């Protein structure tokens, strides 16, 4: 019921929110003291009305012209939503009314795009819209899971508690994403630098040595000749290689967005990848457990909860498995048995769920599973970083050292020939 209501809210087309501008104003308060400040509003009349409501007599109100840099709005990231969730949960638990909470958090946010989003939601709430439908108008930032939890909290009258659970959930999931990015960023950055340095050597350095070698008048060593031949190809076709690389990356990124089949293949390969696959497995289980526990604790029925959980695992293979679990549970099968049939979840996870079903504490058991696997991901990322650092140094040393040796081999050979004479 909760999921259907959220979907209905999302499906209803909302009017496009008014564009908000920044107005600089000057005026006098009730004691006649001159004050000035800035206010965000859709037009001049709203600014004057807001100032009069605060007991300020405006003498000068002017729309601020956006500078070159301030006009470029920053994108809203998932981290911004996580921070907002915690701020709203804190405000609500402190007794601050919902509309005022949105006003305080929105006006105090450093990202103008986030300000516009929150103030737009605040305007909808002031107009009589409930929080869940107001959030559902912005599906790019608030997914079905977020809206379902909020709606469950509103219906049960425990919105403050649910907001706190949502904030914890968002913080945990963003932490997991950060750890995965940390595991991938370091080797990717080093490989990119290695390719750049190698390209510079091939295009600019080796040709200088090539001119020197031509004056020797003797045949080059096989290794040096191979490097020189590769350098000639790179010098002539570097532009084609660059375009091909950029084009391939763009094509794959576009294919990943549009093709579910491609995402399935890629996620399957990721799960089977050596070293990285283990981290991806543990991260998917952690997110599955954390999301299911949060939904279950909110009172959302398991069958409805699993539909939202499927999209939150971060992996298509696990997402499809969760949807199959949902179908089995809907037909009356136990949760732990449905999980066991997927051959994806470790024995420990299934046993914890079985204990939770018997004791009526599935959410507590899944929370413990999530805590365990989040810790496992953290440890695995640290271990991977420790392993990769010397490995990458060896690879880089071998690559750059090999090029240097190739360039100096003819000089060594010439020196030996001179000494032999």
mmCIF file with all atom_site columns, C-alpha atoms in Angstrom, residues 121-309:
data_model
loop_
_atom_site.group_PDB
_atom_site.id
_atom_site.type_symbol
_atom_site.label_atom_id
_atom_site.label_alt_id
_atom_site.label_comp_id
_atom_site.label_asym_id
_atom_site.label_entity_id
_atom_site.label_seq_id
_atom_site.pdbx_PDB_ins_code
_atom_site.Cartn_x
_atom_site.Cartn_y
_atom_site.Cartn_z
_atom_site.occupancy
_atom_site.B_iso_or_equiv
_atom_site.pdbx_formal_charge
_atom_site.auth_seq_id
_atom_site.auth_comp_id
_atom_site.auth_asym_id
_atom_site.auth_atom_id
_atom_site.pdbx_PDB_model_num
ATOM 1   C CA . UNK A 1 121 ? 9.742  21.210  -1.307  1.00 0.00 ? 121 UNK A CA 1
ATOM 2   C CA . UNK A 1 122 ? 9.038  23.651  1.535   1.00 0.00 ? 122 UNK A CA 1
ATOM 3   C CA . UNK A 1 123 ? 6.680  25.628  -0.742  1.00 0.00 ? 123 UNK A CA 1
ATOM 4   C CA . UNK A 1 124 ? 4.791  22.418  -1.611  1.00 0.00 ? 124 UNK A CA 1
ATOM 5   C CA . UNK A 1 125 ? 4.426  21.522  2.085   1.00 0.00 ? 125 UNK A CA 1
ATOM 6   C CA . UNK A 1 126 ? 3.184  25.048  2.892   1.00 0.00 ? 126 UNK A CA 1
ATOM 7   C CA . UNK A 1 127 ? 0.634  24.557  0.117   1.00 0.00 ? 127 UNK A CA 1
ATOM 8   C CA . UNK A 1 128 ? -0.803 21.528  1.908   1.00 0.00 ? 128 UNK A CA 1
ATOM 9   C CA . UNK A 1 129 ? 1.127  18.670  0.289   1.00 0.00 ? 129 UNK A CA 1
ATOM 10  C CA . UNK A 1 130 ? 2.316  15.897  2.615   1.00 0.00 ? 130 UNK A CA 1
ATOM 11  C CA . UNK A 1 131 ? 6.070  15.359  2.904   1.00 0.00 ? 131 UNK A CA 1
ATOM 12  C CA . UNK A 1 132 ? 6.220  12.044  0.998   1.00 0.00 ? 132 UNK A CA 1
ATOM 13  C CA . UNK A 1 133 ? 4.395  13.303  -2.138  1.00 0.00 ? 133 UNK A CA 1
ATOM 14  C CA . UNK A 1 134 ? 6.423  16.535  -2.013  1.00 0.00 ? 134 UNK A CA 1
ATOM 15  C CA . UNK A 1 135 ? 9.647  14.502  -2.037  1.00 0.00 ? 135 UNK A CA 1
ATOM 16  C CA . UNK A 1 136 ? 8.293  12.153  -4.727  1.00 0.00 ? 136 UNK A CA 1
ATOM 17  C CA . UNK A 1 137 ? 8.112  15.112  -7.146  1.00 0.00 ? 137 UNK A CA 1
ATOM 18  C CA . UNK A 1 138 ? 11.915 14.959  -7.253  1.00 0.00 ? 138 UNK A CA 1
ATOM 19  C CA . UNK A 1 139 ? 12.659 11.264  -8.043  1.00 0.00 ? 139 UNK A CA 1
ATOM 20  C CA . UNK A 1 140 ? 16.184 12.099  -9.181  1.00 0.00 ? 140 UNK A CA 1
ATOM 21  C CA . UNK A 1 141 ? 17.126 12.835  -5.562  1.00 0.00 ? 141 UNK A CA 1
ATOM 22  C CA . UNK A 1 142 ? 14.506 10.987  -3.502  1.00 0.00 ? 142 UNK A CA 1
ATOM 23  C CA . UNK A 1 143 ? 13.939 7.422   -4.699  1.00 0.00 ? 143 UNK A CA 1
ATOM 24  C CA . UNK A 1 144 ? 10.986 5.116   -3.971  1.00 0.00 ? 144 UNK A CA 1
ATOM 25  C CA . UNK A 1 145 ? 12.701 3.739   -0.869  1.00 0.00 ? 145 UNK A CA 1
ATOM 26  C CA . UNK A 1 146 ? 13.174 7.211   0.649   1.00 0.00 ? 146 UNK A CA 1
ATOM 27  C CA . UNK A 1 147 ? 9.569  8.232   -0.122  1.00 0.00 ? 147 UNK A CA 1
ATOM 28  C CA . UNK A 1 148 ? 8.141  4.921   1.129   1.00 0.00 ? 148 UNK A CA 1
ATOM 29  C CA . UNK A 1 149 ? 9.911  5.270   4.469   1.00 0.00 ? 149 UNK A CA 1
ATOM 30  C CA . UNK A 1 150 ? 8.770  8.876   4.886   1.00 0.00 ? 150 UNK A CA 1
ATOM 31  C CA . UNK A 1 151 ? 5.190  7.958   4.031   1.00 0.00 ? 151 UNK A CA 1
ATOM 32  C CA . UNK A 1 152 ? 5.274  5.045   6.493   1.00 0.00 ? 152 UNK A CA 1
ATOM 33  C CA . UNK A 1 153 ? 6.497  7.453   9.181   1.00 0.00 ? 153 UNK A CA 1
ATOM 34  C CA . UNK A 1 154 ? 3.764  9.990   8.385   1.00 0.00 ? 154 UNK A CA 1
ATOM 35  C CA . UNK A 1 155 ? 1.019  7.357   8.460   1.00 0.00 ? 155 UNK A CA 1
ATOM 36  C CA . UNK A 1 156 ? 2.248  5.829   11.735  1.00 0.00 ? 156 UNK A CA 1
ATOM 37  C CA . UNK A 1 157 ? 2.878  9.233   13.373  1.00 0.00 ? 157 UNK A CA 1
ATOM 38  C CA . UNK A 1 158 ? 6.556  8.457   13.963  1.00 0.00 ? 158 UNK A CA 1
ATOM 39  C CA . UNK A 1 159 ? 8.094  10.689  11.305  1.00 0.00 ? 159 UNK A CA 1
ATOM 40  C CA . UNK A 1 160 ? 10.927 11.831  13.606  1.00 0.00 ? 160 UNK A CA 1
ATOM 41  C CA . UNK A 1 161 ? 12.009 8.213   14.269  1.00 0.00 ? 161 UNK A CA 1
ATOM 42  C CA . UNK A 1 162 ? 11.792 7.291   10.598  1.00 0.00 ? 162 UNK A CA 1
ATOM 43  C CA . UNK A 1 163 ? 13.800 10.347  9.552   1.00 0.00 ? 163 UNK A CA 1
ATOM 44  C CA . UNK A 1 164 ? 16.498 9.275   11.987  1.00 0.00 ? 164 UNK A CA 1
ATOM 45  C CA . UNK A 1 165 ? 16.523 5.763   10.469  1.00 0.00 ? 165 UNK A CA 1
ATOM 46  C CA . UNK A 1 166 ? 16.647 7.240   6.952   1.00 0.00 ? 166 UNK A CA 1
ATOM 47  C CA . UNK A 1 167 ? 19.572 9.464   7.943   1.00 0.00 ? 167 UNK A CA 1
ATOM 48  C CA . UNK A 1 168 ? 21.476 6.496   9.399   1.00 0.00 ? 168 UNK A CA 1
ATOM 49  C CA . UNK A 1 169 ? 20.684 4.422   6.318   1.00 0.00 ? 169 UNK A CA 1
ATOM 50  C CA . UNK A 1 170 ? 21.864 7.149   3.937   1.00 0.00 ? 170 UNK A CA 1
ATOM 51  C CA . UNK A 1 171 ? 25.074 7.707   5.904   1.00 0.00 ? 171 UNK A CA 1
ATOM 52  C CA . UNK A 1 172 ? 25.862 3.981   5.923   1.00 0.00 ? 172 UNK A CA 1
ATOM 53  C CA . UNK A 1 173 ? 25.171 3.478   2.221   1.00 0.00 ? 173 UNK A CA 1
ATOM 54  C CA . UNK A 1 174 ? 27.224 6.552   1.269   1.00 0.00 ? 174 UNK A CA 1
ATOM 55  C CA . UNK A 1 175 ? 30.035 5.216   3.454   1.00 0.00 ? 175 UNK A CA 1
ATOM 56  C CA . UNK A 1 176 ? 29.969 1.909   1.552   1.00 0.00 ? 176 UNK A CA 1
ATOM 57  C CA . UNK A 1 177 ? 30.014 3.752   -1.807  1.00 0.00 ? 177 UNK A CA 1
ATOM 58  C CA . UNK A 1 178 ? 32.953 5.827   -0.608  1.00 0.00 ? 178 UNK A CA 1
ATOM 59  C CA . UNK A 1 179 ? 34.905 2.715   0.333   1.00 0.00 ? 179 UNK A CA 1
ATOM 60  C CA . UNK A 1 180 ? 34.300 1.116   -3.075  1.00 0.00 ? 180 UNK A CA 1
ATOM 61  C CA . UNK A 1 181 ? 35.402 4.324   -4.830  1.00 0.00 ? 181 UNK A CA 1
ATOM 62  C CA . UNK A 1 182 ? 38.467 4.435   -2.601  1.00 0.00 ? 182 UNK A CA 1
ATOM 63  C CA . UNK A 1 183 ? 39.365 0.896   -3.647  1.00 0.00 ? 183 UNK A CA 1
ATOM 64  C CA . UNK A 1 184 ? 39.041 1.749   -7.353  1.00 0.00 ? 184 UNK A CA 1
ATOM 65  C CA . UNK A 1 185 ? 40.399 5.299   -7.424  1.00 0.00 ? 185 UNK A CA 1
ATOM 66  C CA . UNK A 1 186 ? 44.035 4.693   -6.453  1.00 0.00 ? 186 UNK A CA 1
ATOM 67  C CA . UNK A 1 187 ? 44.890 2.040   -9.082  1.00 0.00 ? 187 UNK A CA 1
ATOM 68  C CA . UNK A 1 188 ? 42.885 3.899   -11.748 1.00 0.00 ? 188 UNK A CA 1
ATOM 69  C CA . UNK A 1 189 ? 44.728 7.169   -11.053 1.00 0.00 ? 189 UNK A CA 1
ATOM 70  C CA . UNK A 1 190 ? 48.141 5.471   -11.077 1.00 0.00 ? 190 UNK A CA 1
ATOM 71  C CA . UNK A 1 191 ? 47.392 3.637   -14.347 1.00 0.00 ? 191 UNK A CA 1
ATOM 72  C CA . UNK A 1 192 ? 46.246 6.923   -15.935 1.00 0.00 ? 192 UNK A CA 1
ATOM 73  C CA . UNK A 1 193 ? 49.471 8.665   -14.835 1.00 0.00 ? 193 UNK A CA 1
ATOM 74  C CA . UNK A 1 194 ? 51.548 5.718   -16.101 1.00 0.00 ? 194 UNK A CA 1
ATOM 75  C CA . UNK A 1 195 ? 49.860 5.891   -19.527 1.00 0.00 ? 195 UNK A CA 1
ATOM 76  C CA . UNK A 1 196 ? 50.417 9.676   -19.668 1.00 0.00 ? 196 UNK A CA 1
ATOM 77  C CA . UNK A 1 197 ? 54.107 9.426   -18.712 1.00 0.00 ? 197 UNK A CA 1
ATOM 78  C CA . UNK A 1 198 ? 54.661 6.583   -21.196 1.00 0.00 ? 198 UNK A CA 1
ATOM 79  C CA . UNK A 1 199 ? 52.983 8.577   -23.985 1.00 0.00 ? 199 UNK A CA 1
ATOM 80  C CA . UNK A 1 200 ? 55.202 11.616  -23.258 1.00 0.00 ? 200 UNK A CA 1
ATOM 81  C CA . UNK A 1 201 ? 58.328 9.436   -23.362 1.00 0.00 ? 201 UNK A CA 1
ATOM 82  C CA . UNK A 1 202 ? 57.214 7.766   -26.595 1.00 0.00 ? 202 UNK A CA 1
ATOM 83  C CA . UNK A 1 203 ? 56.322 11.020  -28.388 1.00 0.00 ? 203 UNK A CA 1
ATOM 84  C CA . UNK A 1 204 ? 58.974 13.459  -27.137 1.00 0.00 ? 204 UNK A CA 1
ATOM 85  C CA . UNK A 1 205 ? 61.916 11.619  -25.529 1.00 0.00 ? 205 UNK A CA 1
ATOM 86  C CA . UNK A 1 206 ? 62.527 8.549   -27.694 1.00 0.00 ? 206 UNK A CA 1
ATOM 87  C CA . UNK A 1 207 ? 62.732 10.582  -30.970 1.00 0.00 ? 207 UNK A CA 1
ATOM 88  C CA . UNK A 1 208 ? 65.722 12.438  -29.448 1.00 0.00 ? 208 UNK A CA 1
ATOM 89  C CA . UNK A 1 209 ? 67.463 9.148   -28.753 1.00 0.00 ? 209 UNK A CA 1
ATOM 90  C CA . UNK A 1 210 ? 66.484 7.931   -32.229 1.00 0.00 ? 210 UNK A CA 1
ATOM 91  C CA . UNK A 1 211 ? 68.430 10.800  -33.838 1.00 0.00 ? 211 UNK A CA 1
ATOM 92  C CA . UNK A 1 212 ? 71.426 9.916   -31.679 1.00 0.00 ? 212 UNK A CA 1
ATOM 93  C CA . UNK A 1 213 ? 71.222 6.228   -32.632 1.00 0.00 ? 213 UNK A CA 1
ATOM 94  C CA . UNK A 1 214 ? 71.112 7.037   -36.363 1.00 0.00 ? 214 UNK A CA 1
ATOM 95  C CA . UNK A 1 215 ? 74.594 8.582   -36.069 1.00 0.00 ? 215 UNK A CA 1
ATOM 96  C CA . UNK A 1 216 ? 76.022 5.296   -34.733 1.00 0.00 ? 216 UNK A CA 1
ATOM 97  C CA . UNK A 1 217 ? 75.652 3.614   -38.088 1.00 0.00 ? 217 UNK A CA 1
ATOM 98  C CA . UNK A 1 218 ? 75.155 0.190   -36.496 1.00 0.00 ? 218 UNK A CA 1
ATOM 99  C CA . UNK A 1 219 ? 72.201 -2.132  -35.973 1.00 0.00 ? 219 UNK A CA 1
ATOM 100 C CA . UNK A 1 220 ? 70.164 -1.473  -32.820 1.00 0.00 ? 220 UNK A CA 1
ATOM 101 C CA . UNK A 1 221 ? 69.490 -4.181  -30.206 1.00 0.00 ? 221 UNK A CA 1
ATOM 102 C CA . UNK A 1 222 ? 66.176 -6.003  -30.749 1.00 0.00 ? 222 UNK A CA 1
ATOM 103 C CA . UNK A 1 223 ? 64.591 -4.569  -27.593 1.00 0.00 ? 223 UNK A CA 1
ATOM 104 C CA . UNK A 1 224 ? 65.604 -1.001  -28.496 1.00 0.00 ? 224 UNK A CA 1
ATOM 105 C CA . UNK A 1 225 ? 64.353 -1.454  -32.071 1.00 0.00 ? 225 UNK A CA 1
ATOM 106 C CA . UNK A 1 226 ? 60.998 -2.710  -30.771 1.00 0.00 ? 226 UNK A CA 1
ATOM 107 C CA . UNK A 1 227 ? 60.591 0.359   -28.542 1.00 0.00 ? 227 UNK A CA 1
ATOM 108 C CA . UNK A 1 228 ? 61.604 2.679   -31.412 1.00 0.00 ? 228 UNK A CA 1
ATOM 109 C CA . UNK A 1 229 ? 59.048 1.030   -33.728 1.00 0.00 ? 229 UNK A CA 1
ATOM 110 C CA . UNK A 1 230 ? 56.297 1.427   -31.115 1.00 0.00 ? 230 UNK A CA 1
ATOM 111 C CA . UNK A 1 231 ? 57.328 5.064   -30.645 1.00 0.00 ? 231 UNK A CA 1
ATOM 112 C CA . UNK A 1 232 ? 57.021 5.723   -34.386 1.00 0.00 ? 232 UNK A CA 1
ATOM 113 C CA . UNK A 1 233 ? 53.523 4.256   -34.425 1.00 0.00 ? 233 UNK A CA 1
ATOM 114 C CA . UNK A 1 234 ? 52.498 6.345   -31.388 1.00 0.00 ? 234 UNK A CA 1
ATOM 115 C CA . UNK A 1 235 ? 53.946 9.540   -32.940 1.00 0.00 ? 235 UNK A CA 1
ATOM 116 C CA . UNK A 1 236 ? 52.010 9.015   -36.143 1.00 0.00 ? 236 UNK A CA 1
ATOM 117 C CA . UNK A 1 237 ? 48.723 7.722   -34.722 1.00 0.00 ? 237 UNK A CA 1
ATOM 118 C CA . UNK A 1 238 ? 48.499 9.281   -31.229 1.00 0.00 ? 238 UNK A CA 1
ATOM 119 C CA . UNK A 1 239 ? 45.443 11.298  -32.226 1.00 0.00 ? 239 UNK A CA 1
ATOM 120 C CA . UNK A 1 240 ? 43.618 8.157   -33.451 1.00 0.00 ? 240 UNK A CA 1
ATOM 121 C CA . UNK A 1 241 ? 44.519 6.325   -30.241 1.00 0.00 ? 241 UNK A CA 1
ATOM 122 C CA . UNK A 1 242 ? 43.255 9.236   -28.125 1.00 0.00 ? 242 UNK A CA 1
ATOM 123 C CA . UNK A 1 243 ? 40.001 9.549   -30.082 1.00 0.00 ? 243 UNK A CA 1
ATOM 124 C CA . UNK A 1 244 ? 39.522 5.777   -29.995 1.00 0.00 ? 244 UNK A CA 1
ATOM 125 C CA . UNK A 1 245 ? 40.025 5.639   -26.223 1.00 0.00 ? 245 UNK A CA 1
ATOM 126 C CA . UNK A 1 246 ? 37.674 8.572   -25.527 1.00 0.00 ? 246 UNK A CA 1
ATOM 127 C CA . UNK A 1 247 ? 35.099 7.214   -28.003 1.00 0.00 ? 247 UNK A CA 1
ATOM 128 C CA . UNK A 1 248 ? 35.220 3.732   -26.467 1.00 0.00 ? 248 UNK A CA 1
ATOM 129 C CA . UNK A 1 249 ? 34.803 5.098   -22.932 1.00 0.00 ? 249 UNK A CA 1
ATOM 130 C CA . UNK A 1 250 ? 31.888 7.291   -24.049 1.00 0.00 ? 250 UNK A CA 1
ATOM 131 C CA . UNK A 1 251 ? 30.249 4.371   -25.874 1.00 0.00 ? 251 UNK A CA 1
ATOM 132 C CA . UNK A 1 252 ? 30.604 2.041   -22.874 1.00 0.00 ? 252 UNK A CA 1
ATOM 133 C CA . UNK A 1 253 ? 29.267 4.700   -20.472 1.00 0.00 ? 253 UNK A CA 1
ATOM 134 C CA . UNK A 1 254 ? 26.253 5.307   -22.740 1.00 0.00 ? 254 UNK A CA 1
ATOM 135 C CA . UNK A 1 255 ? 25.699 1.558   -23.140 1.00 0.00 ? 255 UNK A CA 1
ATOM 136 C CA . UNK A 1 256 ? 25.824 1.098   -19.361 1.00 0.00 ? 256 UNK A CA 1
ATOM 137 C CA . UNK A 1 257 ? 23.076 3.723   -18.930 1.00 0.00 ? 257 UNK A CA 1
ATOM 138 C CA . UNK A 1 258 ? 20.809 2.341   -21.657 1.00 0.00 ? 258 UNK A CA 1
ATOM 139 C CA . UNK A 1 259 ? 21.339 -1.431  -21.677 1.00 0.00 ? 259 UNK A CA 1
ATOM 140 C CA . UNK A 1 260 ? 20.313 -3.543  -18.693 1.00 0.00 ? 260 UNK A CA 1
ATOM 141 C CA . UNK A 1 261 ? 21.845 -6.609  -20.371 1.00 0.00 ? 261 UNK A CA 1
ATOM 142 C CA . UNK A 1 262 ? 25.236 -4.864  -20.529 1.00 0.00 ? 262 UNK A CA 1
ATOM 143 C CA . UNK A 1 263 ? 24.973 -3.908  -16.835 1.00 0.00 ? 263 UNK A CA 1
ATOM 144 C CA . UNK A 1 264 ? 24.204 -7.523  -15.999 1.00 0.00 ? 264 UNK A CA 1
ATOM 145 C CA . UNK A 1 265 ? 27.299 -8.727  -17.876 1.00 0.00 ? 265 UNK A CA 1
ATOM 146 C CA . UNK A 1 266 ? 29.489 -6.028  -16.319 1.00 0.00 ? 266 UNK A CA 1
ATOM 147 C CA . UNK A 1 267 ? 28.215 -6.652  -12.762 1.00 0.00 ? 267 UNK A CA 1
ATOM 148 C CA . UNK A 1 268 ? 28.667 -10.410 -13.230 1.00 0.00 ? 268 UNK A CA 1
ATOM 149 C CA . UNK A 1 269 ? 32.275 -9.847  -14.322 1.00 0.00 ? 269 UNK A CA 1
ATOM 150 C CA . UNK A 1 270 ? 32.830 -7.535  -11.349 1.00 0.00 ? 270 UNK A CA 1
ATOM 151 C CA . UNK A 1 271 ? 31.602 -10.192 -8.935  1.00 0.00 ? 271 UNK A CA 1
ATOM 152 C CA . UNK A 1 272 ? 33.975 -12.749 -10.482 1.00 0.00 ? 272 UNK A CA 1
ATOM 153 C CA . UNK A 1 273 ? 36.960 -10.396 -10.653 1.00 0.00 ? 273 UNK A CA 1
ATOM 154 C CA . UNK A 1 274 ? 39.926 -11.420 -8.499  1.00 0.00 ? 274 UNK A CA 1
ATOM 155 C CA . UNK A 1 275 ? 40.378 -9.344  -5.327  1.00 0.00 ? 275 UNK A CA 1
ATOM 156 C CA . UNK A 1 276 ? 37.805 -6.675  -6.332  1.00 0.00 ? 276 UNK A CA 1
ATOM 157 C CA . UNK A 1 277 ? 34.995 -9.232  -6.666  1.00 0.00 ? 277 UNK A CA 1
ATOM 158 C CA . UNK A 1 278 ? 35.133 -10.083 -2.967  1.00 0.00 ? 278 UNK A CA 1
ATOM 159 C CA . UNK A 1 279 ? 34.702 -6.407  -2.041  1.00 0.00 ? 279 UNK A CA 1
ATOM 160 C CA . UNK A 1 280 ? 31.774 -5.973  -4.452  1.00 0.00 ? 280 UNK A CA 1
ATOM 161 C CA . UNK A 1 281 ? 30.084 -9.094  -2.997  1.00 0.00 ? 281 UNK A CA 1
ATOM 162 C CA . UNK A 1 282 ? 30.414 -7.855  0.588   1.00 0.00 ? 282 UNK A CA 1
ATOM 163 C CA . UNK A 1 283 ? 29.278 -4.324  -0.315  1.00 0.00 ? 283 UNK A CA 1
ATOM 164 C CA . UNK A 1 284 ? 26.144 -5.650  -2.060  1.00 0.00 ? 284 UNK A CA 1
ATOM 165 C CA . UNK A 1 285 ? 25.266 -7.856  0.942   1.00 0.00 ? 285 UNK A CA 1
ATOM 166 C CA . UNK A 1 286 ? 25.840 -4.952  3.339   1.00 0.00 ? 286 UNK A CA 1
ATOM 167 C CA . UNK A 1 287 ? 23.551 -2.657  1.345   1.00 0.00 ? 287 UNK A CA 1
ATOM 168 C CA . UNK A 1 288 ? 20.896 -5.394  1.000   1.00 0.00 ? 288 UNK A CA 1
ATOM 169 C CA . UNK A 1 289 ? 20.927 -6.048  4.740   1.00 0.00 ? 289 UNK A CA 1
ATOM 170 C CA . UNK A 1 290 ? 20.970 -2.366  5.736   1.00 0.00 ? 290 UNK A CA 1
ATOM 171 C CA . UNK A 1 291 ? 18.131 -1.423  3.370   1.00 0.00 ? 291 UNK A CA 1
ATOM 172 C CA . UNK A 1 292 ? 15.929 -4.391  4.291   1.00 0.00 ? 292 UNK A CA 1
ATOM 173 C CA . UNK A 1 293 ? 16.485 -3.779  8.016   1.00 0.00 ? 293 UNK A CA 1
ATOM 174 C CA . UNK A 1 294 ? 15.550 -0.108  7.660   1.00 0.00 ? 294 UNK A CA 1
ATOM 175 C CA . UNK A 1 295 ? 12.386 -0.862  5.673   1.00 0.00 ? 295 UNK A CA 1
ATOM 176 C CA . UNK A 1 296 ? 11.382 -3.694  8.031   1.00 0.00 ? 296 UNK A CA 1
ATOM 177 C CA . UNK A 1 297 ? 11.906 -1.509  11.121  1.00 0.00 ? 297 UNK A CA 1
ATOM 178 C CA . UNK A 1 298 ? 9.711  1.153   9.529   1.00 0.00 ? 298 UNK A CA 1
ATOM 179 C CA . UNK A 1 299 ? 6.822  -1.309  9.386   1.00 0.00 ? 299 UNK A CA 1
ATOM 180 C CA . UNK A 1 300 ? 6.823  -1.666  5.585   1.00 0.00 ? 300 UNK A CA 1
ATOM 181 C CA . UNK A 1 301 ? 5.589  -5.183  4.638   1.00 0.00 ? 301 UNK A CA 1
ATOM 182 C CA . UNK A 1 302 ? 8.417  -7.444  3.456   1.00 0.00 ? 302 UNK A CA 1
ATOM 183 C CA . UNK A 1 303 ? 7.019  -8.033  -0.057  1.00 0.00 ? 303 UNK A CA 1
ATOM 184 C CA . UNK A 1 304 ? 6.687  -4.280  -0.658  1.00 0.00 ? 304 UNK A CA 1
ATOM 185 C CA . UNK A 1 305 ? 10.027 -3.550  0.996   1.00 0.00 ? 305 UNK A CA 1
ATOM 186 C CA . UNK A 1 306 ? 11.947 -5.978  -1.224  1.00 0.00 ? 306 UNK A CA 1
ATOM 187 C CA . UNK A 1 307 ? 10.845 -4.121  -4.363  1.00 0.00 ? 307 UNK A CA 1
ATOM 188 C CA . UNK A 1 308 ? 12.683 -1.024  -3.129  1.00 0.00 ? 308 UNK A CA 1
ATOM 189 C CA . UNK A 1 309 ? 15.591 -3.079  -1.748  1.00 0.00 ? 309 UNK A CA 1
#
